[in-house]
XYZ file of C-alpha atoms in Angstrom:
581
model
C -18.050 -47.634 -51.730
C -20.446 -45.037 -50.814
C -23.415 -46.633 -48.710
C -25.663 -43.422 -50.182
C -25.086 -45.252 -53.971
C -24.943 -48.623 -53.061
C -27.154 -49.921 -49.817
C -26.454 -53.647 -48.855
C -29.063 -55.534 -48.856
C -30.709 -55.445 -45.159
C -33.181 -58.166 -43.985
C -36.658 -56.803 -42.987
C -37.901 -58.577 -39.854
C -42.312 -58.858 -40.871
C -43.777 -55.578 -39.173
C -47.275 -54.898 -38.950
C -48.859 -51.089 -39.320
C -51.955 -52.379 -38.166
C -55.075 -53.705 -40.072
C -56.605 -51.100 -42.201
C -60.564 -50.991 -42.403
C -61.063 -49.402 -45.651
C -64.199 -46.800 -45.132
C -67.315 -47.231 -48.210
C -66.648 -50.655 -48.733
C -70.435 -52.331 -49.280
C -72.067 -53.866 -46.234
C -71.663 -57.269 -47.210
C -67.944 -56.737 -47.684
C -64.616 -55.652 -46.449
C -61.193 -55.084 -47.362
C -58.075 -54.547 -44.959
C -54.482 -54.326 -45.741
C -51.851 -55.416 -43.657
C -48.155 -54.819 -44.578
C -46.092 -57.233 -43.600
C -42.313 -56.972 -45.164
C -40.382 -56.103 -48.264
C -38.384 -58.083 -50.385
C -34.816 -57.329 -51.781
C -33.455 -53.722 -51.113
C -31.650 -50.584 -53.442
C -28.543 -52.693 -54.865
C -26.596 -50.785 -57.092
C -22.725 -51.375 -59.127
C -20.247 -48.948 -58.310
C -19.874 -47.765 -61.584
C -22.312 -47.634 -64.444
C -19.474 -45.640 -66.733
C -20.561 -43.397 -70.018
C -20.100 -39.870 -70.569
C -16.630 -39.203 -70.601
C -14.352 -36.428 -70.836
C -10.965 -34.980 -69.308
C -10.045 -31.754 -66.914
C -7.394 -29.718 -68.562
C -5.542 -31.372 -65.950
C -5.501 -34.800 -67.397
C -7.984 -36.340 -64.489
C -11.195 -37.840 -66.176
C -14.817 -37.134 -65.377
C -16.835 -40.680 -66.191
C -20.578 -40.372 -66.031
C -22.117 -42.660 -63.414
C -24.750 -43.638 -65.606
C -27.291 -45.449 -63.038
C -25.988 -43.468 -59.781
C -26.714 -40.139 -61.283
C -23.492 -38.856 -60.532
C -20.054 -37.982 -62.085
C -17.000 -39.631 -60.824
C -13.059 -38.313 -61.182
C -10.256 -40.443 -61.887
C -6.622 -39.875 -61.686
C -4.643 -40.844 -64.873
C -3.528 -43.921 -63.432
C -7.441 -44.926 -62.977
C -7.435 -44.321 -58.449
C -10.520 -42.479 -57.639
C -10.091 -38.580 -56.582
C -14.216 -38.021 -56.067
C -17.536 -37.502 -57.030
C -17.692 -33.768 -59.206
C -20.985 -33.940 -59.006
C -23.967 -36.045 -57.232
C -27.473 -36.296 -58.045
C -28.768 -33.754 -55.247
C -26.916 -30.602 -54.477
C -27.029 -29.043 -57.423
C -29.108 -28.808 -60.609
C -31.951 -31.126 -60.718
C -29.996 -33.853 -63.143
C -30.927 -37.264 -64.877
C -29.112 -40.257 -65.617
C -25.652 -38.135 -66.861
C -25.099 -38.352 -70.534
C -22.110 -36.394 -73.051
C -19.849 -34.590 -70.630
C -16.750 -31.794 -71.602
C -14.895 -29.521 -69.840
C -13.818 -26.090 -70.600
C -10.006 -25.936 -71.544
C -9.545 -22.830 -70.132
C -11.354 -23.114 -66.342
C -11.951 -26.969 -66.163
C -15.987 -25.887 -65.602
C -17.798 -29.815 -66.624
C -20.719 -30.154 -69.022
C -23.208 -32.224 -68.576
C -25.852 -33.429 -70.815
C -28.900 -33.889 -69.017
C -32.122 -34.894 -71.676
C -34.028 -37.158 -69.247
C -34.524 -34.221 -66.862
C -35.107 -30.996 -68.004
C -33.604 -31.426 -71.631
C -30.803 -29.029 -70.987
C -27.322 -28.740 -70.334
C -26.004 -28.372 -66.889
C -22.269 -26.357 -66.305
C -20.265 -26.570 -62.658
C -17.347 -26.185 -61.267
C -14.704 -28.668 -61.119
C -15.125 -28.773 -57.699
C -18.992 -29.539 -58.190
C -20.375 -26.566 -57.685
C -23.552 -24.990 -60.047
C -22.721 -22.417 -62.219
C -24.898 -22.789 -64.987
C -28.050 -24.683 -66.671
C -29.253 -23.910 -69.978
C -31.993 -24.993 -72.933
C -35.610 -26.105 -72.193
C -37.766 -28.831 -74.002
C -38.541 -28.134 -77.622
C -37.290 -27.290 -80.748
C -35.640 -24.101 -82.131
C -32.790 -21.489 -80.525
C -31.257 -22.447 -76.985
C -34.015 -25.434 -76.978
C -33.487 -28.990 -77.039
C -35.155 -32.264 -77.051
C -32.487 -35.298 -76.301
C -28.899 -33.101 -75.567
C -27.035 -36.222 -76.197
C -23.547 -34.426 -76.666
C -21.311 -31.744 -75.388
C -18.104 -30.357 -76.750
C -16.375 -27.228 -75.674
C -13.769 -25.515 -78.179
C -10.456 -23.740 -77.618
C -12.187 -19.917 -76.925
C -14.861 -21.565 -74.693
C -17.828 -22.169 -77.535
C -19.720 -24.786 -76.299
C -21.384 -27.166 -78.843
C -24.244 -29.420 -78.402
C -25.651 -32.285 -80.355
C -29.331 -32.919 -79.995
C -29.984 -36.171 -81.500
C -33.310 -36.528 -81.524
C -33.513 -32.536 -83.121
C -30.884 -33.644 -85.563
C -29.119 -30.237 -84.671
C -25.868 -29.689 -83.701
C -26.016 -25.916 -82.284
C -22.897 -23.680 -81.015
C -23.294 -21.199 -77.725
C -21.397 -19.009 -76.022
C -19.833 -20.059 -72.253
C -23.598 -18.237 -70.643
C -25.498 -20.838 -73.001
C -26.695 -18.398 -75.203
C -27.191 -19.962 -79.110
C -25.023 -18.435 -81.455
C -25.466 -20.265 -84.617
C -26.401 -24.270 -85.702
C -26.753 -26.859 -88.241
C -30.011 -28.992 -88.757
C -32.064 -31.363 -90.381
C -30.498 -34.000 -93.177
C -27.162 -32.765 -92.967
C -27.112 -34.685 -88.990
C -29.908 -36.698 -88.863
C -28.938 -38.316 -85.656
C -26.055 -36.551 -84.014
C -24.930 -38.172 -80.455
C -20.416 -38.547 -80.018
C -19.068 -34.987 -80.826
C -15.524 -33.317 -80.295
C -13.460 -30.721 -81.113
C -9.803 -30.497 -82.221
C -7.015 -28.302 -82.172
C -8.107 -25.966 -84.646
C -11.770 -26.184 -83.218
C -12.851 -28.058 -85.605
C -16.153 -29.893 -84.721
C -16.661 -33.958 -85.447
C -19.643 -35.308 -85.065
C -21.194 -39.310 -84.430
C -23.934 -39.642 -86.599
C -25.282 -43.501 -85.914
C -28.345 -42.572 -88.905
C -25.399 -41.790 -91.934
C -22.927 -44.120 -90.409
C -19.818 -41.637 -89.923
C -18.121 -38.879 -88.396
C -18.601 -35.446 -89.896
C -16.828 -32.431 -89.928
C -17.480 -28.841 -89.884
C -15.601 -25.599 -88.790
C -16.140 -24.089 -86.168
C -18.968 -22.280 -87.474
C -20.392 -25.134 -88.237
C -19.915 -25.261 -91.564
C -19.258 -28.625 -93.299
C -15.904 -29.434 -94.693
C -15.994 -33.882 -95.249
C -16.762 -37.487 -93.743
C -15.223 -40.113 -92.889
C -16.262 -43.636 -91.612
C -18.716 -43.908 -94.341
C -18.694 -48.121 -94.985
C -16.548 -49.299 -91.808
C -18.231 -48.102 -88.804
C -21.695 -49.686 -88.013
C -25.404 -48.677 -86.914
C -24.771 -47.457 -83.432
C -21.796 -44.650 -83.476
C -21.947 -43.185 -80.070
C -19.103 -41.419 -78.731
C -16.103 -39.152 -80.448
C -12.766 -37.625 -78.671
C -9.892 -36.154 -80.185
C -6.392 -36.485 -79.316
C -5.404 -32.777 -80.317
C -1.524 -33.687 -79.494
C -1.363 -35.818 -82.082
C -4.425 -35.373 -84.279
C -6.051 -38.503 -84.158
C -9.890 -39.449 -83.753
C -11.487 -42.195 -81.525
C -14.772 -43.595 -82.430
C -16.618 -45.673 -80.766
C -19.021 -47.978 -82.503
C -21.335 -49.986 -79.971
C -22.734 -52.417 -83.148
C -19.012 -54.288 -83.106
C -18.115 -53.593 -80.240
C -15.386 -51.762 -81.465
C -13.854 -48.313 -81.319
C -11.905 -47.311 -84.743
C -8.893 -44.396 -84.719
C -9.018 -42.656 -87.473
C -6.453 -38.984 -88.736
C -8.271 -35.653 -88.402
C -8.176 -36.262 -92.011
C -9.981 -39.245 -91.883
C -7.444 -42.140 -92.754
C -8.236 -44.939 -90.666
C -5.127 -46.350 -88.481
C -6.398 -48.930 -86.476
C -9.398 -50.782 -84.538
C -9.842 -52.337 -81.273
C -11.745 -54.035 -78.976
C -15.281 -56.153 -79.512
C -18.634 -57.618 -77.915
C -18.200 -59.359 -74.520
C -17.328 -58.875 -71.155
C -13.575 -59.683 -71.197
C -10.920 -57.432 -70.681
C -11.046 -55.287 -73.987
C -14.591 -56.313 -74.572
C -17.961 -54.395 -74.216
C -21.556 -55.412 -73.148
C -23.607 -54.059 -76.183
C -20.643 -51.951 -77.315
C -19.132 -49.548 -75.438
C -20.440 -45.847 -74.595
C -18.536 -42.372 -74.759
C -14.620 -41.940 -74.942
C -12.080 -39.734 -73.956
C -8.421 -39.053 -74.172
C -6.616 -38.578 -70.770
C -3.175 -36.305 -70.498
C -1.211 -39.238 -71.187
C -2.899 -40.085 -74.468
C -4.452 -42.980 -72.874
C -7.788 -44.019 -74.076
C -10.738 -44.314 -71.731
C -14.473 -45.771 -73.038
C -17.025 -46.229 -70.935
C -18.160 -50.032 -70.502
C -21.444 -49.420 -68.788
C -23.438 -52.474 -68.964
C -19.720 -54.261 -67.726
C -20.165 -52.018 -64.504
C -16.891 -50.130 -65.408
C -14.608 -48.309 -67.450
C -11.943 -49.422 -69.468
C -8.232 -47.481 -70.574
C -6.536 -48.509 -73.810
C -3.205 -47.670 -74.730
C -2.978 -45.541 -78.134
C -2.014 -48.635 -79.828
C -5.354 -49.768 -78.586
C -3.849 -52.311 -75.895
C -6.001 -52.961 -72.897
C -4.210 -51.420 -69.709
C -6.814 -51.410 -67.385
C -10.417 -51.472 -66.004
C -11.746 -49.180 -63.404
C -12.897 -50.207 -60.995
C -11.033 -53.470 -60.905
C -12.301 -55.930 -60.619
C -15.391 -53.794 -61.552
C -18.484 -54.548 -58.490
C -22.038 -55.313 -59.970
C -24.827 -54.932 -58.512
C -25.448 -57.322 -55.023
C -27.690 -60.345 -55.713
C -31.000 -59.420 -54.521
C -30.761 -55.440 -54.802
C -32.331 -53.504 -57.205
C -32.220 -49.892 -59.599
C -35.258 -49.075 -60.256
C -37.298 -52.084 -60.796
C -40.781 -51.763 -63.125
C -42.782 -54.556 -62.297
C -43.278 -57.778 -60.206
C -45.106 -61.223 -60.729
C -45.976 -63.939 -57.918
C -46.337 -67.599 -59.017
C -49.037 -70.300 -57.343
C -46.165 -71.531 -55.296
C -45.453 -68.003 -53.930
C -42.482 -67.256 -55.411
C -41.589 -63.931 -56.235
C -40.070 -62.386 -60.064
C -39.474 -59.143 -59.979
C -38.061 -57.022 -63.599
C -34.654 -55.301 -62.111
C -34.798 -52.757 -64.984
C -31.897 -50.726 -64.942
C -29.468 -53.642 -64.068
C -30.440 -55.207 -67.083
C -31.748 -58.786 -65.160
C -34.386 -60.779 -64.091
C -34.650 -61.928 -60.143
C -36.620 -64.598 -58.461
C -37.266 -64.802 -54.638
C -38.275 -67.496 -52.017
C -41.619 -66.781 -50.753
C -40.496 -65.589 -47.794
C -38.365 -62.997 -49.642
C -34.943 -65.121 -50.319
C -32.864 -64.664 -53.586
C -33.221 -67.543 -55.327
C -31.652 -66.820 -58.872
C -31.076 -64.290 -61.452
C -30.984 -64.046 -64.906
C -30.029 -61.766 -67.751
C -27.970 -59.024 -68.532
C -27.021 -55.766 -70.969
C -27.084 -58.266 -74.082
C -30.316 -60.207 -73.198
C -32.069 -57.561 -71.980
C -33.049 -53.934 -73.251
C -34.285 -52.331 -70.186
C -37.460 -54.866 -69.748
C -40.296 -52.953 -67.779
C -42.934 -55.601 -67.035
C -42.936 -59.202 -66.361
C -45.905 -61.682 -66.216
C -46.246 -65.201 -64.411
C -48.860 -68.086 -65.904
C -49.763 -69.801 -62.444
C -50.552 -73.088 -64.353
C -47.515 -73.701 -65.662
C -45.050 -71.462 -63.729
C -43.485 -69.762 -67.464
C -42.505 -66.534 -66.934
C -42.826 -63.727 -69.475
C -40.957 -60.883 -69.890
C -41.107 -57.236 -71.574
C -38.194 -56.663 -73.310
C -39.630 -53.225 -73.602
C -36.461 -51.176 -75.342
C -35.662 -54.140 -77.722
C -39.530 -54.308 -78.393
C -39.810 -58.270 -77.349
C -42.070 -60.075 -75.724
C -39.798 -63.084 -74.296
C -41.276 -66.395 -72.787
C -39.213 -68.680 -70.120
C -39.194 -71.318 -67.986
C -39.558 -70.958 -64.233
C -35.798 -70.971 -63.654
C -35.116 -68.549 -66.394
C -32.551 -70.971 -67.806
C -34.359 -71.935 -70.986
C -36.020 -69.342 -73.745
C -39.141 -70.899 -74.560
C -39.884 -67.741 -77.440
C -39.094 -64.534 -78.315
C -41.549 -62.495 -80.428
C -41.084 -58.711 -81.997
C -43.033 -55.940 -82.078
C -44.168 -55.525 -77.970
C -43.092 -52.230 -76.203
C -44.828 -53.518 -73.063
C -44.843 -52.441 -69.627
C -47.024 -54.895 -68.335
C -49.685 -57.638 -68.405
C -51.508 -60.936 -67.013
C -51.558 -64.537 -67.746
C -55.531 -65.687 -68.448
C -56.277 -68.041 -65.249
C -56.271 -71.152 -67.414
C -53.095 -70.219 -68.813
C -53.561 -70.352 -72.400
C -53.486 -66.763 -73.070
C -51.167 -63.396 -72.189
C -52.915 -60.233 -72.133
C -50.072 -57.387 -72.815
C -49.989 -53.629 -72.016
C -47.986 -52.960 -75.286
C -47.531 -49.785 -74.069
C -45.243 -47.573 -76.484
C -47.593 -48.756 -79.718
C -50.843 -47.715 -77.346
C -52.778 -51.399 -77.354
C -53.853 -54.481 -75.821
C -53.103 -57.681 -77.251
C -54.378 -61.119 -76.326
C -51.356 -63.595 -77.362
C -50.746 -67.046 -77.365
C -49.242 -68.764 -74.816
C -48.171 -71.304 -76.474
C -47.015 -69.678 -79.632
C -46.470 -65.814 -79.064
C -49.297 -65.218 -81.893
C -51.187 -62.536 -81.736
C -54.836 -63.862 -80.983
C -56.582 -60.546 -81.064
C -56.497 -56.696 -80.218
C -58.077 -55.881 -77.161
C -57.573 -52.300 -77.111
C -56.104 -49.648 -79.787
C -55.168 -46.093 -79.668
C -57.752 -43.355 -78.655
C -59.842 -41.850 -76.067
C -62.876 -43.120 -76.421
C -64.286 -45.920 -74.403
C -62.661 -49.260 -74.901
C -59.324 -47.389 -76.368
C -56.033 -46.217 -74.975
C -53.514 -43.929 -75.103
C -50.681 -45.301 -72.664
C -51.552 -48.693 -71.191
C -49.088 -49.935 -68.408
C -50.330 -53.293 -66.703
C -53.363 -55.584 -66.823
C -55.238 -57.538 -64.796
C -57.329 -60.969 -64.994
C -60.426 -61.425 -62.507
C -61.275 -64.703 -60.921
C -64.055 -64.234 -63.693
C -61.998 -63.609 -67.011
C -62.642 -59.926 -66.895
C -59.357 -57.942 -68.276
C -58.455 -54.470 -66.288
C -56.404 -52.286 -68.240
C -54.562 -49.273 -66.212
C -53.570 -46.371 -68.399
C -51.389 -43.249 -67.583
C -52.053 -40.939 -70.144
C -56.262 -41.211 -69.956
C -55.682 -42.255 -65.881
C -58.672 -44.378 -65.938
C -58.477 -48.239 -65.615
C -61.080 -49.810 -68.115
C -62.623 -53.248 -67.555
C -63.213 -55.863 -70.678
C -64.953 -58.730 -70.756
C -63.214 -62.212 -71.541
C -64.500 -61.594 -75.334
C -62.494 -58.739 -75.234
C -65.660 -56.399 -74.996
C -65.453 -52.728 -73.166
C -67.864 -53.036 -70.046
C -67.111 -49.621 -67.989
C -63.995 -47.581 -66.061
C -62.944 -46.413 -62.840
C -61.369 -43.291 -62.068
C -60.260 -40.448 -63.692
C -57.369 -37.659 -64.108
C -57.195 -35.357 -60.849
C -55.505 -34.681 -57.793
C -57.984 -36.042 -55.350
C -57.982 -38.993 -53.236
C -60.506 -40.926 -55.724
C -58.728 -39.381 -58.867
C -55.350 -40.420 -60.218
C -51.937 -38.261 -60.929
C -50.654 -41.394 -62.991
C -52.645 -44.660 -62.815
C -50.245 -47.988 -63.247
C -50.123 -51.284 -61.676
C -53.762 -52.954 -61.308
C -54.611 -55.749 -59.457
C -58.140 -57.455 -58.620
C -58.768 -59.361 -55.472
C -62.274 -60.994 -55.182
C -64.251 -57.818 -55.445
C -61.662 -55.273 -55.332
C -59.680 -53.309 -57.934
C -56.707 -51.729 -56.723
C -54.337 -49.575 -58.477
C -51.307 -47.860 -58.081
C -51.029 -44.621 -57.862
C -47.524 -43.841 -59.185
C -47.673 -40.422 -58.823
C -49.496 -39.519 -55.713
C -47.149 -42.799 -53.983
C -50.803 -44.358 -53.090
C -52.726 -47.581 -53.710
C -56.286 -46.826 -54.512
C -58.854 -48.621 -53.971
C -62.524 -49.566 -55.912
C -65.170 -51.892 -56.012
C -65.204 -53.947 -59.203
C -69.036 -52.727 -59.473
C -67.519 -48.752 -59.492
C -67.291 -47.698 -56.157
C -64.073 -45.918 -54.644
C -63.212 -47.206 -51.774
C -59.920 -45.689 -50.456
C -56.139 -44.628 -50.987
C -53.708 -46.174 -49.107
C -50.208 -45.466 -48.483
C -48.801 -42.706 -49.066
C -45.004 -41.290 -49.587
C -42.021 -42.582 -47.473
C -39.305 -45.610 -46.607
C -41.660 -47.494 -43.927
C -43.987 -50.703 -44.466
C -47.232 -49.659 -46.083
C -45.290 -45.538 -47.493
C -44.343 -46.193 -51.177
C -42.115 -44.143 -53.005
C -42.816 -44.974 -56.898
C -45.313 -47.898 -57.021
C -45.415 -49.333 -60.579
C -46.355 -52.775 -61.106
C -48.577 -55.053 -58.754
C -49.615 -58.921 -58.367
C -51.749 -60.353 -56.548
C -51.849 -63.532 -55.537
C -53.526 -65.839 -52.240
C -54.085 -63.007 -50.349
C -51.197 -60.931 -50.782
C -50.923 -57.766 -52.569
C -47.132 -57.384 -53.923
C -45.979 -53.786 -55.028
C -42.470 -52.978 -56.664
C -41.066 -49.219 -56.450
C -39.098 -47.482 -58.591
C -37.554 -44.992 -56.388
C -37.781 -47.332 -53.465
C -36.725 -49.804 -55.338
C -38.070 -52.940 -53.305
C -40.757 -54.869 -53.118
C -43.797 -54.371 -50.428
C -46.093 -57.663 -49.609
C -49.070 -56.600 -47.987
C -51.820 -59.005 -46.836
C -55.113 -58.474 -47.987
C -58.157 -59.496 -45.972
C -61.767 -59.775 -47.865
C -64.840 -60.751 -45.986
C-alpha cells in the first residue's frame, strides 16, 4: 500500500519547543505552552470504494472515497494504478459519480465538495478539463453528484441538490437540461445503447428515463426500491439496468424497459453485504457487476446472476487501530484518558494517557460522520455528535453500552457542566445552544438561537465550561467566541472576523484554563489566546507537521494542565502543557 495514503502509525518520543512566554498577559499572571507529543497518527483503509465506472477497455475506475483518489482495476479485480491522485491535477474533493468517454477513455469526475464542478482527464491521469462553478442556472452546479457520458461524447450531469439533470458537450459547455419536480433529487445516472439517459431519483423512489435530449419517456422502480437510490449502470450488451438501493442494502436489475429480473445482496458486512447500503455501480467488459462497499473498506463484483465473486481488496484493510482521517474533535477524562471523534472512519477511539490505543468503537452503521464528542469528568460518560444522523448519543466510558440516543442535534461540539449534571451542545447545523440533561437527553433550555446580535449565533462549533460555570461558545460564521453566564445569560465576546493576529479566519475549538480563553484558529492553523476579562494575549502555532505547527485545529480540551488539540488535515492529536502563574 502506498505509505503517501496510508502512514503507519509512528510513536512520537515527548519533544519540547521550548516554554512560550505569552507577551500582554496581566502582571499578576502568566501563561506558557509547552508541546510535548501527539497522540495517534494519519491511519487510513486502502480503499474507501464509490464512484464507479469502466474504460472502454473493460478496466474499472473506483473512486477512493476518503483517499481522494481514483483507483484502476483489471477485470479480474488486481490493481493496475491510481488514474488520478488528490494533488497533481485539478484541485479535487472526496471523488463522487465517475464515467468515461466511450470513444477516448477521458474519466469524469464529480467533484461537489470542492469547487462544485466536474473534473475530465486522461486515462492516464492527466488534466484536460474542469467545468461548472457554484450556483444555479447554465454550466453551474451546486452538489454534481452524477456523471454519464453518451455514445457521441454528450456528457450528462445530475445535480442533486439543483434537482437538474443538464446535458454538455465534451468542452463542458451546457447544451440543454431538465429541472425542478420532474428530478427532485437526481444522484445514480447512465446511459444505454441508444443514449438513452436513466436517472436515480432517491426523493420519487425510481429510475427515470428520458432521451437523449432529455426528454421524458417512463419510470420504473416506483414501489420496490427504497429511500436512498444512489447509483445506476447499464449493461448496453444486453440491456439490463443495475440499481443500487443503499435503504436494503440491495441492488435490483431491472430491463431497459423496466421489468424487474432479479435482486441481490443486503445490510452487513459479509461477503455480498453492504455497510449502510452500497454506493455507485458499474458494469465491467465481462458483464460483471462491481458496487462500491465504502463503509466495508472495499469493493465488491457480482456475477450477472447477482452471485458474489469477489471483494477488492481482499481481504479488504481498514483503517490501523489508532490512526485517523480527519478527526473533528477530542475530549480528556479526570483520569487522563484521551477520546478522540475519528470522523471519516466512522468510529470512536480512546487512548492511554500517555497516548496508547486503548479501544475503539463504532462504525458506518452506528455512526453518521460524528464531529464532536464530549467527556463528563464525574462520571467518565462519554457523549457523542452523531452530527449527519442528527443524534446526540450518550455512553459509557468503554463505549460498550448506549446509555441514550436523542434526535434532533447537528452538533459539532460541546462541554459537560463541572458537576456533571448538564451537557452544553454546539448544535451547530440548526444554529443554537442547548443545555441538556445528563441524565435524560431533555432539553433543559436554549442557550443561544440564530442571529447576530449579542447572545445569538449563526454557526456554533464547540463550548466551553469555566472553573466558574461560565459557558464559551466559539462560532465560525460571526468568528467571535461569546461568554454566558451559568443562567444562561450573554455577558460579553472576544474577537472578531479578520486576518490579524488578534482576529479570527474561522474561530472553533475553545477551551478555558484558569484565566485564559484559548481558541482555535482553524483557518489561520493558530491557537489564540485571551484573557477571560477581554484581553488578547497571543497566537500560537502556526502551519506545519512539527510539535506546537497545526495543520487544521478543530476541537480542544483541556484538562490538568494540558491543552489537547485534534487536526483535521494533520489528523492527530497535539498535548501541550499549559503553565499559569
Amino acid at each position: 500500500m502506498p505509505t503517501m495514503i496510508r502512514r503507519g502509525l509512528v510513536p512520537i518520543a515527548a519533544v519540547i519547543l521550548g516554554l512560550v512566554m505569552l507577551p500582554h498577559a496581566p502582571a499578576s499572571a502568566a501563561i506558557t505552552i509547552t508541546p510535548v507529543r501527539q497522540v495517534g497518527s494519519s491511519g487510513h483503509a486502502e480503499l474507501y470504494g464509490w464512484g464507479a465506472a469502466t474504460f472502454p477497455d473493460g478496466t474499472v475506475a473506483i473512486g477512493d472515497y476518503w483517499n481522494y483518489r481514483v483507483q484502476r482495476y483489471a477485470k479480474d479485480g488486481s490493481p493496475i494504478g491510481t488514474v488520478q491522485a488528490r494533488t497533481g491535477g485539478f484541485p479535487h474533493g472526496a471523488p463522487y459519480g465517475l464515467a468515461t468517454d466511450p470513444v477516448t477513455g477521458d474519466l469524469y469526475v464529480g467533484n461537489p465538495d470542492n469547487g462544485a464542478n466536474v473534473l475530465k482527464y486522461s486515462i492516464s491521469g492527466q488534466p484536460i478539463l474542469s467545468f461548472g462553478s457554484p450556483g444555479s442556472g447554465a454550466n453551474r452546479f451546486r452538489y454534481p453528484r452524477g456523471v454519464a457520458v453518451a455514445s457521441d461524447r454528450t456528457v450528462f450531469v445530475a445535480d442533486a441538490r439543483d434537482d437538474t439533470v443538464s446535458a454538455h458537450n465534451s468542452q463542458g459547455q451546457e447544451l440543454y437540461s431538465v429541472s425542478g419536480s420532474q428530478v427532485p433529487n437526481p444522484r445514480g445516472i447512465a446511459v444505454d445503447a441508444q443514449d438513452n439517459v436513466y436517472v436515480g431519483d432517491s426523493q420519487l423512489r425510481r429510475v427515470q428515463v428520458f432521451n437523449k435530449n432529455l426528454q421524458y419517456q417512463r419510470s420504473f422502480g416506483y414501489g420496490q426500491l427504497g429511500g436512498d437510490v444512489r447509483g445506476v449502470a447499464v449493461d448496453k450488451a444486453n440491456g439490463w439496468v443495475y440499481v443500487v438501493d443503499a435503504a436494503s442494502g440491495k441492488v435490483y436489475k431491472y430491463t431497459t424497459g423496466g421489468t424487474l429480473l432479479l435482486s441481490f445482496g443486503a445490510l452487513g458486512s459479509g461477503p455480498g453485504q453492504f455497510n449502510g447500503g452500497g454506493r455507485d455501480v458499474t458494469v465491467d467488459g465481462d458483464g460483471n457487476v462491481w458496487v462500491g462497499d465504502m463503509p466495508n473498506f472495499r469493493v465488491q463484483k457480482f456475477s450477472p446472476s447477482g452471485q458474489f465473486i469477489a471483494e477488492i481488496p481482499d481481504p479488504p484493510d481498514p483503517p490501523p487501530d489508532g490512526g485517523f482521517a480527519e478527526p473533528r474533535d477530542v475530549a480528556v477524562d479526570s483520569d487522563g484518558d484521551v477520546f478522540v471523534a475519528d470522523t471519516h472512519n466512522w468510529r470512536m477511539q480512546k487512548f492511554a494517557p500517555a497516548g496508547q490505543f486503548v479501544t475503539k468503537w463504532g462504525n458506518r452503521a452506528t455512526f453518521n460522520y460524528q464531529k464532536g464528542t464530549m467527556v463528563d469528568r464525574v462520571s467518565g460518560a462519554v457523549y457523542v455528535c452523531d452530527t449527519d444522523a442528527g443524534r446526540l448519543r450518550k455512553y459509557d466510558s468503554s463505549g460498550t453500552s448506549q446509555l441514550w440516543s436523542r434526535t434532533g442535534f447537528k452538533c459539532f461540539g460541546g462541554a459537560v457542566s463541572n458537576d456533571g449534571t448538564s451537557v452544553y451542545v454546539a448544535d451547530t447545523q440548526n444554529a443554537r445552544v442547548v443545555q441538556v440533561s445528563a441524565a435524560t437527553g431533555s432539553t433543559i433550555r436554549t442557550i443561544a438561537s440564530r442571529g447576530s446580535s449579542n447572545g445569538q449565533v449563526q454557526m456554533p462549533r464547540d463550548v466551553a465550561v469555566a472553573g466558574d460555570g461560565t459557558i464559551w461558545v466559539s462560532d465560525s460564521t460571526r468568528n467571535t467566541i461569546q461568554q454566558f453566564g451559568a443562567n444562561g445569560g450573554y455577558l460579553g465576546r472576544v474577537g472578531q472576523s479578520g486576518s490579524s493576529t488578534s482576529s479570527f479566519r474561522q474561530a472553533w475549538g475553545v477551551a478555558v484554563a484558569g484565566s485564559y480563553v484559548l481558541v482555535a484558529d482553524s483557518t489561520a492553523n493558530q491557537i489564540k489566546i485571551w484573557t477571560t476579562s477581554g484581553t488578547f494575549v497571543c497566537a500560537f502555532g502556526g502551519g506545519g507537521s512539527g510539535l506546537g505547527q497545526f495543520q487544521a485545529p478543530k476541537g480542544m480540551d483541556y484538562n490538568a494542565g494540558k491543552l489537547y488539540v485534534v487536526e483535521q488535515t494533520g489528523e492527530r492529536v497535539q498535548v501541550l502543557d499549559v503553565g499559569l502563574s
